[in-house]
PDB file of C-alpha atoms and ligand atoms in Angstrom:
ATOM      1  CA  MET A   1     -18.560  -2.914   5.236  1.00 96.00           C
ATOM      2  CA  ASP A   2     -18.850  -3.834   8.903  1.00 97.00           C
ATOM      3  CA  ILE A   3     -15.480  -5.282  10.011  1.00 98.00           C
ATOM      4  CA  GLN A   4     -16.767  -7.307  12.991  1.00 98.00           C
ATOM      5  CA  GLY A   5     -16.419 -11.052  12.290  1.00 98.00           C
ATOM      6  CA  LYS A   6     -14.927 -10.531   8.805  1.00 98.00           C
ATOM      7  CA  VAL A   7     -11.936 -12.504   7.503  1.00 98.00           C
ATOM      8  CA  VAL A   8      -9.091 -10.121   6.595  1.00 98.00           C
ATOM      9  CA  LEU A   9      -6.038 -11.256   4.626  1.00 98.00           C
ATOM     10  CA  ILE A  10      -3.193  -8.730   4.932  1.00 98.00           C
ATOM     11  CA  THR A  11       0.057  -8.813   2.925  1.00 98.00           C
ATOM     12  CA  GLY A  12       3.104  -7.026   4.316  1.00 98.00           C
ATOM     13  CA  ALA A  13       1.734  -7.762   7.774  1.00 98.00           C
ATOM     14  CA  SER A  14       5.056  -8.424   9.516  1.00 98.00           C
ATOM     15  CA  GLU A  15       5.706  -4.742  10.229  1.00 98.00           C
ATOM     16  CA  GLY A  16       4.795  -1.168   9.363  1.00 98.00           C
ATOM     17  CA  ILE A  17       1.342  -0.308   8.016  1.00 98.00           C
ATOM     18  CA  GLY A  18       0.331  -3.958   7.504  1.00 98.00           C
ATOM     19  CA  ALA A  19       1.151  -4.833  11.121  1.00 98.00           C
ATOM     20  CA  ALA A  20      -0.739  -1.745  12.360  1.00 98.00           C
ATOM     21  CA  CYS A  21      -3.746  -2.821  10.242  1.00 98.00           C
ATOM     22  CA  ALA A  22      -3.596  -6.260  11.871  1.00 98.00           C
ATOM     23  CA  ALA A  23      -3.869  -4.670  15.328  1.00 98.00           C
ATOM     24  CA  ARG A  24      -6.621  -2.237  14.308  1.00 98.00           C
ATOM     25  CA  PHE A  25      -8.762  -4.801  12.460  1.00 98.00           C
ATOM     26  CA  ARG A  26      -8.366  -7.285  15.340  1.00 98.00           C
ATOM     27  CA  GLU A  27      -9.656  -4.612  17.750  1.00 97.00           C
ATOM     28  CA  ARG A  28     -12.725  -4.284  15.530  1.00 98.00           C
ATOM     29  CA  GLY A  29     -13.416  -8.018  15.745  1.00 98.00           C
ATOM     30  CA  ALA A  30     -11.906  -9.264  12.462  1.00 98.00           C
ATOM     31  CA  LEU A  31     -10.372 -12.730  11.967  1.00 98.00           C
ATOM     32  CA  LEU A  32      -6.829 -12.310  10.641  1.00 98.00           C
ATOM     33  CA  ALA A  33      -4.653 -14.044   8.057  1.00 98.00           C
ATOM     34  CA  LEU A  34      -1.216 -12.410   7.944  1.00 98.00           C
ATOM     35  CA  MET A  35       1.288 -12.799   5.111  1.00 98.00           C
ATOM     36  CA  ALA A  36       4.909 -11.651   4.719  1.00 98.00           C
ATOM     37  CA  ARG A  37       8.302 -13.345   4.409  1.00 98.00           C
ATOM     38  CA  ASN A  38       9.513 -12.960   8.000  1.00 98.00           C
ATOM     39  CA  ARG A  39       7.735 -15.646  10.054  1.00 98.00           C
ATOM     40  CA  ALA A  40       9.152 -14.530  13.426  1.00 98.00           C
ATOM     41  CA  ASN A  41       7.828 -10.978  12.942  1.00 98.00           C
ATOM     42  CA  LEU A  42       4.463 -12.320  11.776  1.00 98.00           C
ATOM     43  CA  GLU A  43       4.192 -14.512  14.900  1.00 98.00           C
ATOM     44  CA  ARG A  44       4.859 -11.441  17.018  1.00 98.00           C
ATOM     45  CA  VAL A  45       2.184  -9.412  15.197  1.00 98.00           C
ATOM     46  CA  ALA A  46      -0.341 -12.278  15.366  1.00 97.00           C
ATOM     47  CA  ALA A  47       0.343 -12.757  19.102  1.00 94.00           C
ATOM     48  CA  GLY A  48      -1.297 -16.187  18.975  1.00 93.00           C
ATOM     49  CA  ASN A  49      -4.431 -14.689  17.493  1.00 92.00           C
ATOM     50  CA  GLY A  50      -4.344 -14.982  13.702  1.00 95.00           C
ATOM     51  CA  LEU A  51      -3.212 -17.249  10.897  1.00 98.00           C
ATOM     52  CA  VAL A  52       0.487 -16.768  10.049  1.00 98.00           C
ATOM     53  CA  ILE A  53       1.480 -17.328   6.411  1.00 98.00           C
ATOM     54  CA  ALA A  54       5.201 -16.994   5.673  1.00 98.00           C
ATOM     55  CA  GLY A  55       5.464 -16.345   1.948  1.00 98.00           C
ATOM     56  CA  ASP A  56       6.683 -14.063  -0.799  1.00 98.00           C
ATOM     57  CA  VAL A  57       3.928 -12.062  -2.486  1.00 98.00           C
ATOM     58  CA  THR A  58       5.933 -11.976  -5.740  1.00 98.00           C
ATOM     59  CA  ALA A  59       5.738 -15.794  -6.041  1.00 98.00           C
ATOM     60  CA  ASP A  60       2.535 -17.208  -7.513  1.00 98.00           C
ATOM     61  CA  ASP A  61       2.819 -20.464  -5.494  1.00 98.00           C
ATOM     62  CA  ASP A  62       3.044 -18.447  -2.281  1.00 98.00           C
ATOM     63  CA  ARG A  63       0.034 -16.307  -3.244  1.00 98.00           C
ATOM     64  CA  ARG A  64      -2.008 -19.455  -3.903  1.00 98.00           C
ATOM     65  CA  MET A  65      -0.803 -20.951  -0.619  1.00 98.00           C
ATOM     66  CA  ALA A  66      -1.829 -17.784   1.274  1.00 98.00           C
ATOM     67  CA  VAL A  67      -5.364 -17.752  -0.115  1.00 98.00           C
ATOM     68  CA  ASP A  68      -5.808 -21.542   0.276  1.00 98.00           C
ATOM     69  CA  ALA A  69      -4.572 -21.434   3.885  1.00 98.00           C
ATOM     70  CA  THR A  70      -7.003 -18.587   4.670  1.00 98.00           C
ATOM     71  CA  LEU A  71      -9.924 -20.499   3.117  1.00 98.00           C
ATOM     72  CA  ASP A  72      -8.931 -23.733   4.932  1.00 98.00           C
ATOM     73  CA  ARG A  73      -8.894 -21.922   8.272  1.00 97.00           C
ATOM     74  CA  HIS A  74     -11.813 -19.515   7.889  1.00 96.00           C
ATOM     75  CA  GLY A  75     -13.800 -20.706   4.859  1.00 97.00           C
ATOM     76  CA  ARG A  76     -13.886 -17.252   3.255  1.00 97.00           C
ATOM     77  CA  VAL A  77     -11.944 -14.040   2.525  1.00 98.00           C
ATOM     78  CA  ASP A  78     -13.928 -10.854   3.073  1.00 98.00           C
ATOM     79  CA  ILE A  79     -11.230  -8.185   2.957  1.00 98.00           C
ATOM     80  CA  LEU A  80      -7.859  -8.265   1.181  1.00 99.00           C
ATOM     81  CA  ILE A  81      -5.355  -5.585   2.197  1.00 99.00           C
ATOM     82  CA  ASN A  82      -2.397  -5.396  -0.189  1.00 99.00           C
ATOM     83  CA  SER A  83       0.162  -3.549   1.922  1.00 98.00           C
ATOM     84  CA  ALA A  84       3.413  -5.311   0.911  1.00 98.00           C
ATOM     85  CA  GLY A  85       5.514  -2.848  -1.056  1.00 98.00           C
ATOM     86  CA  ALA A  86       8.862  -1.102  -1.313  1.00 98.00           C
ATOM     87  CA  GLY A  87      10.346   2.099  -2.703  1.00 98.00           C
ATOM     88  CA  LEU A  88      13.124   2.878  -5.160  1.00 97.00           C
ATOM     89  CA  TYR A  89      15.001   6.172  -5.119  1.00 96.00           C
ATOM     90  CA  ALA A  90      16.999   6.810  -8.292  1.00 96.00           C
ATOM     91  CA  PRO A  91      16.834   8.907 -11.471  1.00 96.00           C
ATOM     92  CA  ALA A  92      14.305   7.186 -13.738  1.00 97.00           C
ATOM     93  CA  TRP A  93      16.650   7.551 -16.721  1.00 97.00           C
ATOM     94  CA  GLN A  94      19.380   5.608 -14.922  1.00 95.00           C
ATOM     95  CA  ALA A  95      17.763   3.010 -12.635  1.00 97.00           C
ATOM     96  CA  PRO A  96      18.714  -0.605 -13.504  1.00 98.00           C
ATOM     97  CA  LEU A  97      15.749  -2.229 -15.222  1.00 98.00           C
ATOM     98  CA  ASP A  98      16.056  -5.473 -13.245  1.00 98.00           C
ATOM     99  CA  THR A  99      15.613  -3.519  -9.973  1.00 98.00           C
ATOM    100  CA  VAL A 100      12.680  -1.598 -11.445  1.00 98.00           C
ATOM    101  CA  ARG A 101      11.070  -4.885 -12.518  1.00 98.00           C
ATOM    102  CA  ARG A 102      11.585  -6.290  -9.010  1.00 98.00           C
ATOM    103  CA  MET A 103       9.721  -3.297  -7.596  1.00 98.00           C
ATOM    104  CA  TYR A 104       6.844  -3.748 -10.056  1.00 98.00           C
ATOM    105  CA  GLU A 105       6.664  -7.469  -9.176  1.00 98.00           C
ATOM    106  CA  LEU A 106       6.112  -6.427  -5.561  1.00 98.00           C
ATOM    107  CA  ASN A 107       4.115  -3.174  -5.784  1.00 98.00           C
ATOM    108  CA  PHE A 108       1.922  -4.016  -8.771  1.00 99.00           C
ATOM    109  CA  PHE A 109       1.989  -7.668  -9.905  1.00 98.00           C
ATOM    110  CA  GLY A 110       2.096  -9.017  -6.333  1.00 98.00           C
ATOM    111  CA  ALA A 111      -1.075  -7.065  -5.517  1.00 99.00           C
ATOM    112  CA  LEU A 112      -2.738  -7.998  -8.821  1.00 99.00           C
ATOM    113  CA  GLY A 113      -1.847 -11.676  -8.302  1.00 98.00           C
ATOM    114  CA  MET A 114      -3.460 -11.660  -4.846  1.00 99.00           C
ATOM    115  CA  ILE A 115      -6.548  -9.947  -6.266  1.00 99.00           C
ATOM    116  CA  GLN A 116      -6.881 -12.519  -9.050  1.00 98.00           C
ATOM    117  CA  ARG A 117      -6.711 -15.295  -6.441  1.00 98.00           C
ATOM    118  CA  VAL A 118      -9.318 -13.833  -4.034  1.00 98.00           C
ATOM    119  CA  VAL A 119     -11.870 -12.351  -6.428  1.00 98.00           C
ATOM    120  CA  PRO A 120     -13.381 -15.703  -7.557  1.00 98.00           C
ATOM    121  CA  HIS A 121     -14.077 -16.495  -3.869  1.00 98.00           C
ATOM    122  CA  MET A 122     -15.454 -13.017  -3.186  1.00 98.00           C
ATOM    123  CA  ARG A 123     -17.742 -13.364  -6.223  1.00 98.00           C
ATOM    124  CA  ARG A 124     -19.037 -16.690  -4.910  1.00 97.00           C
ATOM    125  CA  GLN A 125     -19.644 -15.029  -1.530  1.00 96.00           C
ATOM    126  CA  ALA A 126     -21.315 -12.104  -3.364  1.00 96.00           C
ATOM    127  CA  GLY A 127     -19.273  -9.609  -1.382  1.00 98.00           C
ATOM    128  CA  GLY A 128     -15.821  -8.422  -0.434  1.00 98.00           C
ATOM    129  CA  CYS A 129     -13.487  -5.483  -0.177  1.00 98.00           C
ATOM    130  CA  ILE A 130     -10.077  -5.014  -1.818  1.00 98.00           C
ATOM    131  CA  VAL A 131      -7.759  -2.439  -0.254  1.00 99.00           C
ATOM    132  CA  ASN A 132      -4.648  -1.453  -2.185  1.00 99.00           C
ATOM    133  CA  VAL A 133      -2.078   0.570  -0.266  1.00 98.00           C
ATOM    134  CA  SER A 134      -0.823   3.087  -2.813  1.00 98.00           C
ATOM    135  CA  SER A 135       0.751   6.400  -1.771  1.00 98.00           C
ATOM    136  CA  ILE A 136       0.407  10.144  -2.095  1.00 97.00           C
ATOM    137  CA  ALA A 137       3.175   9.472  -4.671  1.00 97.00           C
ATOM    138  CA  GLY A 138       0.455   7.614  -6.608  1.00 98.00           C
ATOM    139  CA  LYS A 139      -1.472  10.909  -6.890  1.00 98.00           C
ATOM    140  CA  VAL A 140       1.398  13.380  -7.416  1.00 97.00           C
ATOM    141  CA  THR A 141       4.672  12.265  -9.010  1.00 97.00           C
ATOM    142  CA  LEU A 142       7.655  12.760  -6.705  1.00 95.00           C
ATOM    143  CA  PRO A 143      10.983  13.333  -8.504  1.00 95.00           C
ATOM    144  CA  TRP A 144      13.691  10.691  -8.070  1.00 94.00           C
ATOM    145  CA  LEU A 145      10.882   8.547  -6.666  1.00 96.00           C
ATOM    146  CA  THR A 146       9.489   8.666 -10.199  1.00 98.00           C
ATOM    147  CA  LEU A 147       9.465   4.907 -10.791  1.00 98.00           C
ATOM    148  CA  TYR A 148       7.968   4.207  -7.368  1.00 98.00           C
ATOM    149  CA  SER A 149       5.325   6.857  -8.158  1.00 98.00           C
ATOM    150  CA  ALA A 150       4.641   5.166 -11.508  1.00 98.00           C
ATOM    151  CA  SER A 151       4.096   1.788  -9.795  1.00 98.00           C
ATOM    152  CA  LYS A 152       1.630   3.408  -7.371  1.00 98.00           C
ATOM    153  CA  TYR A 153      -0.185   5.283 -10.177  1.00 98.00           C
ATOM    154  CA  ALA A 154      -0.590   1.878 -11.853  1.00 98.00           C
ATOM    155  CA  LEU A 155      -1.967   0.400  -8.621  1.00 98.00           C
ATOM    156  CA  GLY A 156      -4.398   3.322  -8.243  1.00 98.00           C
ATOM    157  CA  SER A 157      -5.650   2.914 -11.792  1.00 98.00           C
ATOM    158  CA  LEU A 158      -6.068  -0.839 -11.252  1.00 98.00           C
ATOM    159  CA  THR A 159      -8.129  -0.102  -8.131  1.00 98.00           C
ATOM    160  CA  ASP A 160     -10.410   2.361  -9.931  1.00 98.00           C
ATOM    161  CA  GLY A 161     -11.035  -0.102 -12.768  1.00 98.00           C
ATOM    162  CA  LEU A 162     -11.692  -3.018 -10.412  1.00 98.00           C
ATOM    163  CA  ARG A 163     -14.267  -0.961  -8.508  1.00 98.00           C
ATOM    164  CA  MET A 164     -16.262  -0.490 -11.701  1.00 98.00           C
ATOM    165  CA  GLU A 165     -15.745  -4.081 -12.916  1.00 98.00           C
ATOM    166  CA  LEU A 166     -16.755  -5.681  -9.607  1.00 98.00           C
ATOM    167  CA  ARG A 167     -19.485  -3.393  -8.230  1.00 98.00           C
ATOM    168  CA  GLY A 168     -22.154  -5.683  -9.666  1.00 97.00           C
ATOM    169  CA  ASP A 169     -20.680  -8.580  -7.662  1.00 98.00           C
ATOM    170  CA  GLY A 170     -20.901  -6.629  -4.416  1.00 98.00           C
ATOM    171  CA  ILE A 171     -17.116  -6.187  -4.269  1.00 98.00           C
ATOM    172  CA  HIS A 172     -15.675  -2.806  -3.378  1.00 98.00           C
ATOM    173  CA  ALA A 173     -12.129  -1.590  -4.170  1.00 98.00           C
ATOM    174  CA  MET A 174     -10.366   1.190  -2.300  1.00 98.00           C
ATOM    175  CA  SER A 175      -7.011   2.973  -2.678  1.00 98.00           C
ATOM    176  CA  VAL A 176      -5.048   4.203   0.307  1.00 98.00           C
ATOM    177  CA  CYS A 177      -2.681   7.126  -0.247  1.00 98.00           C
ATOM    178  CA  PRO A 178      -0.571   7.866   2.816  1.00 98.00           C
ATOM    179  CA  GLY A 179       1.969  10.675   3.014  1.00 95.00           C
ATOM    180  CA  TYR A 180       5.050   9.801   5.073  1.00 95.00           C
ATOM    181  CA  VAL A 181       4.346   7.020   7.542  1.00 96.00           C
ATOM    182  CA  SER A 182       6.794   6.445  10.408  1.00 95.00           C
ATOM    183  CA  THR A 183       7.867   2.890   9.515  1.00 97.00           C
ATOM    184  CA  LYS A 184      11.118   1.314   8.310  1.00 96.00           C
ATOM    185  CA  PHE A 185       9.958   1.843   4.700  1.00 96.00           C
ATOM    186  CA  GLN A 186      12.825   4.288   4.003  1.00 94.00           C
ATOM    187  CA  ASP A 187      15.380   1.693   5.212  1.00 94.00           C
ATOM    188  CA  HIS A 188      13.812  -0.997   3.013  1.00 97.00           C
ATOM    189  CA  MET A 189      14.162   0.867  -0.321  1.00 97.00           C
ATOM    190  CA  LEU A 190      15.159  -1.503  -3.122  1.00 98.00           C
ATOM    191  CA  MET A 191      17.677   1.134  -4.203  1.00 97.00           C
ATOM    192  CA  GLY A 192      18.857   4.525  -2.916  1.00 95.00           C
ATOM    193  CA  SER A 193      17.291   6.693  -0.268  1.00 90.00           C
ATOM    194  CA  PRO A 194      15.787  10.200  -0.309  1.00 86.00           C
ATOM    195  CA  PRO A 195      18.005  12.952   1.134  1.00 84.00           C
ATOM    196  CA  ALA A 196      17.796  13.114   4.951  1.00 84.00           C
ATOM    197  CA  LYS A 197      16.163  16.568   4.764  1.00 78.00           C
ATOM    198  CA  VAL A 198      13.293  15.154   2.711  1.00 80.00           C
ATOM    199  CA  ARG A 199      13.129  11.809   4.532  1.00 81.00           C
ATOM    200  CA  ASP A 200      12.986  13.379   7.992  1.00 80.00           C
ATOM    201  CA  SER A 201      10.546  16.166   7.144  1.00 78.00           C
ATOM    202  CA  ASN A 202       7.281  16.234   9.055  1.00 76.00           C
ATOM    203  CA  TRP A 203       5.189  17.202   6.024  1.00 78.00           C
ATOM    204  CA  PHE A 204       2.238  14.864   5.645  1.00 87.00           C
ATOM    205  CA  ARG A 205       3.633  12.489   8.272  1.00 92.00           C
ATOM    206  CA  VAL A 206       1.382  10.025  10.113  1.00 96.00           C
ATOM    207  CA  ARG A 207       1.990   7.139  12.498  1.00 97.00           C
ATOM    208  CA  PRO A 208       1.212   3.643  11.206  1.00 98.00           C
ATOM    209  CA  GLU A 209      -1.594   3.392  13.782  1.00 98.00           C
ATOM    210  CA  GLU A 210      -3.248   6.540  12.354  1.00 98.00           C
ATOM    211  CA  CYS A 211      -2.893   5.134   8.854  1.00 98.00           C
ATOM    212  CA  ALA A 212      -4.466   1.823   9.960  1.00 98.00           C
ATOM    213  CA  GLU A 213      -7.359   3.665  11.615  1.00 98.00           C
ATOM    214  CA  ALA A 214      -7.951   5.653   8.400  1.00 98.00           C
ATOM    215  CA  ILE A 215      -7.964   2.357   6.448  1.00 98.00           C
ATOM    216  CA  ALA A 216     -10.435   0.708   8.849  1.00 98.00           C
ATOM    217  CA  ARG A 217     -12.748   3.747   8.641  1.00 98.00           C
ATOM    218  CA  GLY A 218     -12.429   3.750   4.853  1.00 98.00           C
ATOM    219  CA  VAL A 219     -13.492   0.091   4.710  1.00 98.00           C
ATOM    220  CA  GLU A 220     -16.455   0.807   7.003  1.00 98.00           C
ATOM    221  CA  LYS A 221     -17.561   3.707   4.783  1.00 98.00           C
ATOM    222  CA  ASN A 222     -16.825   2.040   1.410  1.00 98.00           C
ATOM    223  CA  ALA A 223     -14.523   4.967   0.589  1.00 98.00           C
ATOM    224  CA  ARG A 224     -13.076   5.140  -2.932  1.00 98.00           C
ATOM    225  CA  THR A 225      -9.794   6.690  -1.834  1.00 98.00           C
ATOM    226  CA  VAL A 226      -8.339   7.326   1.597  1.00 98.00           C
ATOM    227  CA  VAL A 227      -5.683  10.040   1.804  1.00 98.00           C
ATOM    228  CA  THR A 228      -3.921  10.190   5.150  1.00 97.00           C
ATOM    229  CA  PRO A 229      -3.244  12.668   6.621  1.00 96.00           C
ATOM    230  CA  ARG A 230      -6.280  14.371   5.102  1.00 95.00           C
ATOM    231  CA  ALA A 231      -4.185  17.500   4.420  1.00 94.00           C
ATOM    232  CA  GLY A 232      -2.722  15.425   1.576  1.00 96.00           C
ATOM    233  CA  TRP A 233      -5.932  16.165  -0.383  1.00 97.00           C
ATOM    234  CA  ALA A 234      -4.934  19.863  -0.447  1.00 96.00           C
ATOM    235  CA  PHE A 235      -1.571  18.907  -1.958  1.00 95.00           C
ATOM    236  CA  VAL A 236      -3.321  16.762  -4.604  1.00 97.00           C
ATOM    237  CA  ALA A 237      -5.753  19.598  -5.398  1.00 97.00           C
ATOM    238  CA  LEU A 238      -2.905  22.143  -5.671  1.00 97.00           C
ATOM    239  CA  GLU A 239      -1.091  19.866  -8.127  1.00 97.00           C
ATOM    240  CA  ARG A 240      -4.234  19.596 -10.273  1.00 97.00           C
ATOM    241  CA  LEU A 241      -4.757  23.374 -10.233  1.00 98.00           C
ATOM    242  CA  PHE A 242      -1.140  24.548 -10.538  1.00 97.00           C
ATOM    243  CA  PRO A 243       0.841  21.616 -11.986  1.00 97.00           C
ATOM    244  CA  GLY A 244       3.780  23.703 -13.278  1.00 97.00           C
ATOM    245  CA  TRP A 245       4.241  25.463  -9.951  1.00 96.00           C
ATOM    246  CA  ILE A 246       4.111  22.177  -7.999  1.00 96.00           C
ATOM    247  CA  ASP A 247       6.624  20.600 -10.444  1.00 95.00           C
ATOM    248  CA  ARG A 248       9.100  23.382  -9.763  1.00 96.00           C
ATOM    249  CA  ARG A 249       8.499  23.342  -5.982  1.00 93.00           C
ATOM    250  CA  LEU A 250       9.011  19.582  -5.759  1.00 93.00           C
ATOM    251  CA  GLU A 251      12.114  19.712  -7.916  1.00 93.00           C
ATOM    252  CA  ALA A 252      13.544  22.497  -5.728  1.00 92.00           C
ATOM    253  CA  ILE A 253      12.765  20.665  -2.478  1.00 87.00           C
ATOM    254  CA  TYR A 254      14.432  17.448  -3.647  1.00 84.00           C
ATOM    255  CA  ARG A 255      17.424  19.259  -5.233  1.00 87.00           C
ATOM    256  CA  ARG A 256      17.956  21.281  -2.036  1.00 82.00           C
ATOM    257  CA  GLY A 257      17.856  17.993  -0.102  1.00 72.00           C
ATOM    258  CA  LEU A 258      20.468  16.493  -2.434  1.00 72.00           C
ATOM    259  CA  ALA A 259      22.732  19.523  -2.068  1.00 68.00           C
ATOM    260  CA  SER A 260      22.651  19.586   1.754  1.00 63.00           C
TER     261      SER A 260
HETATM  262  N1  NAP B   1       5.979   4.340   5.000  1.00 83.87           N
HETATM  263  C1  NAP B   1       5.644   5.269   4.130  1.00 83.87           C
HETATM  264  O1  NAP B   1       6.085   6.425   4.231  1.00 83.87           O
HETATM  265  C2  NAP B   1       4.661   4.956   3.034  1.00 83.87           C
HETATM  266  C3  NAP B   1       4.035   6.035   2.404  1.00 83.87           C
HETATM  267  C4  NAP B   1       3.127   5.785   1.385  1.00 83.87           C
HETATM  268  C5  NAP B   1       2.844   4.485   1.015  1.00 83.87           C
HETATM  269  N2  NAP B   1       3.477   3.448   1.632  1.00 83.87           N
HETATM  270  C6  NAP B   1       3.152   2.090   1.174  1.00 83.87           C
HETATM  271  O2  NAP B   1       2.645   1.367   2.280  1.00 83.87           O
HETATM  272  C7  NAP B   1       2.940  -0.011   2.129  1.00 83.87           C
HETATM  273  C8  NAP B   1       3.543  -0.537   3.401  1.00 83.87           C
HETATM  274  O3  NAP B   1       4.735   0.203   3.668  1.00 83.87           O
HETATM  275  P1  NAP B   1       5.373   0.242   5.130  1.00 83.87           P
HETATM  276  O4  NAP B   1       5.656   1.653   5.455  1.00 83.87           O
HETATM  277  O5  NAP B   1       4.586  -0.593   6.055  1.00 83.87           O
HETATM  278  O6  NAP B   1       6.773  -0.468   4.795  1.00 83.87           O
HETATM  279  P2  NAP B   1       7.664  -1.473   5.668  1.00 83.87           P
HETATM  280  O7  NAP B   1       7.616  -1.090   7.096  1.00 83.87           O
HETATM  281  O8  NAP B   1       8.958  -1.549   4.948  1.00 83.87           O
HETATM  282  O9  NAP B   1       6.879  -2.871   5.511  1.00 83.87           O
HETATM  283  C9  NAP B   1       6.828  -3.524   4.286  1.00 83.87           C
HETATM  284  C10 NAP B   1       6.107  -4.838   4.480  1.00 83.87           C
HETATM  285  O10 NAP B   1       6.057  -5.515   3.217  1.00 83.87           O
HETATM  286  C11 NAP B   1       6.550  -6.844   3.400  1.00 83.87           C
HETATM  287  N3  NAP B   1       7.164  -7.328   2.181  1.00 83.87           N
HETATM  288  C12 NAP B   1       8.183  -6.785   1.471  1.00 83.87           C
HETATM  289  N4  NAP B   1       8.489  -7.547   0.427  1.00 83.87           N
HETATM  290  C13 NAP B   1       7.649  -8.607   0.468  1.00 83.87           C
HETATM  291  C14 NAP B   1       7.465  -9.753  -0.342  1.00 83.87           C
HETATM  292  N5  NAP B   1       8.223  -9.975  -1.435  1.00 83.87           N
HETATM  293  N6  NAP B   1       6.494 -10.647  -0.011  1.00 83.87           N
HETATM  294  C15 NAP B   1       5.726 -10.442   1.085  1.00 83.87           C
HETATM  295  N7  NAP B   1       5.836  -9.374   1.877  1.00 83.87           N
HETATM  296  C16 NAP B   1       6.797  -8.474   1.576  1.00 83.87           C
HETATM  297  C17 NAP B   1       7.545  -6.746   4.547  1.00 83.87           C
HETATM  298  O11 NAP B   1       7.666  -7.968   5.257  1.00 83.87           O
HETATM  299  P3  NAP B   1       8.820  -9.063   5.071  1.00 83.87           P
HETATM  300  O12 NAP B   1      10.124  -8.333   4.957  1.00 83.87           O
HETATM  301  O13 NAP B   1       8.680  -9.881   6.320  1.00 83.87           O
HETATM  302  O14 NAP B   1       8.447  -9.833   3.842  1.00 83.87           O
HETATM  303  C18 NAP B   1       6.800  -5.756   5.460  1.00 83.87           C
HETATM  304  O15 NAP B   1       5.841  -6.434   6.229  1.00 83.87           O
HETATM  305  C19 NAP B   1       3.860  -0.134   0.912  1.00 83.87           C
HETATM  306  O16 NAP B   1       3.102  -0.575  -0.189  1.00 83.87           O
HETATM  307  C20 NAP B   1       4.348   1.290   0.691  1.00 83.87           C
HETATM  308  O17 NAP B   1       4.635   1.541  -0.655  1.00 83.87           O
HETATM  309  C21 NAP B   1       4.380   3.664   2.642  1.00 83.87           C
END
């Protein structure tokens, strides 16, 4: 899809990958609608050039308000980027269920709720693009990030199904699977934090601007899945070919991190 002149609604746009997408899509001539909870940060990202919607993506009223405000201002929604999300670092067998549910409300149901609100409009327009920001952890399960991985696997599966369900309506759905992106994501975990050795490693690390550029290119090419950095594909392929070996390597890396 050509981005020039398109209306792009971005969740999680107050910082990190969502904010970088706002800048990159604006450069390509898109009209922006930016949603997150922190209005002051959103105003800064919008820089007087985009609709600011302060709201919580886990609240249905706020999701409706975001889509209505976008339609009131621009009359359409061409691209939805679901970037709002957070991690959870804890043993899956021990994590408090209420915290796990909170993460699913954000990473999965928040995105699904936005999709259910925009798709009827996209169908009427006979076109649109849904971008769900998953993770490399949504392709290969990372230990102790197990529940976060599970939420991103769910999001990836949702995206694949939507693509097939909505192709006939001219609506495309794309997953984005970044490795480590240099944002405050690690500080915003809903619980716990990976060991410093793992958190600070440069493996599969990209800047938010690189991630946003990969997303913009993916939208332009109607990509099914964007993995960034692209070396992440090799990791995914290795896991498919040698799953037992990758299991043991990942376990060792995370255990070593815990011990240091
Ligand atoms: N950074 C990484 O290493 C990495 C790697 C792979 C995938 N990802 C995924 O990329 C996405 C963006 O992550 P990031 O690195 O940009 O994280 P970030 O810097 O922590 O930004 C998270 C964004 O989500 C928003 N948000 C959080 N809870 C929200 C809620 N209830 N309602 C509305 N907005 C909410 C935050 O804004 P407010 O606080 O203002 O609401 C913020 O704009 C996430 O889905 C994450 O899982 C990140």
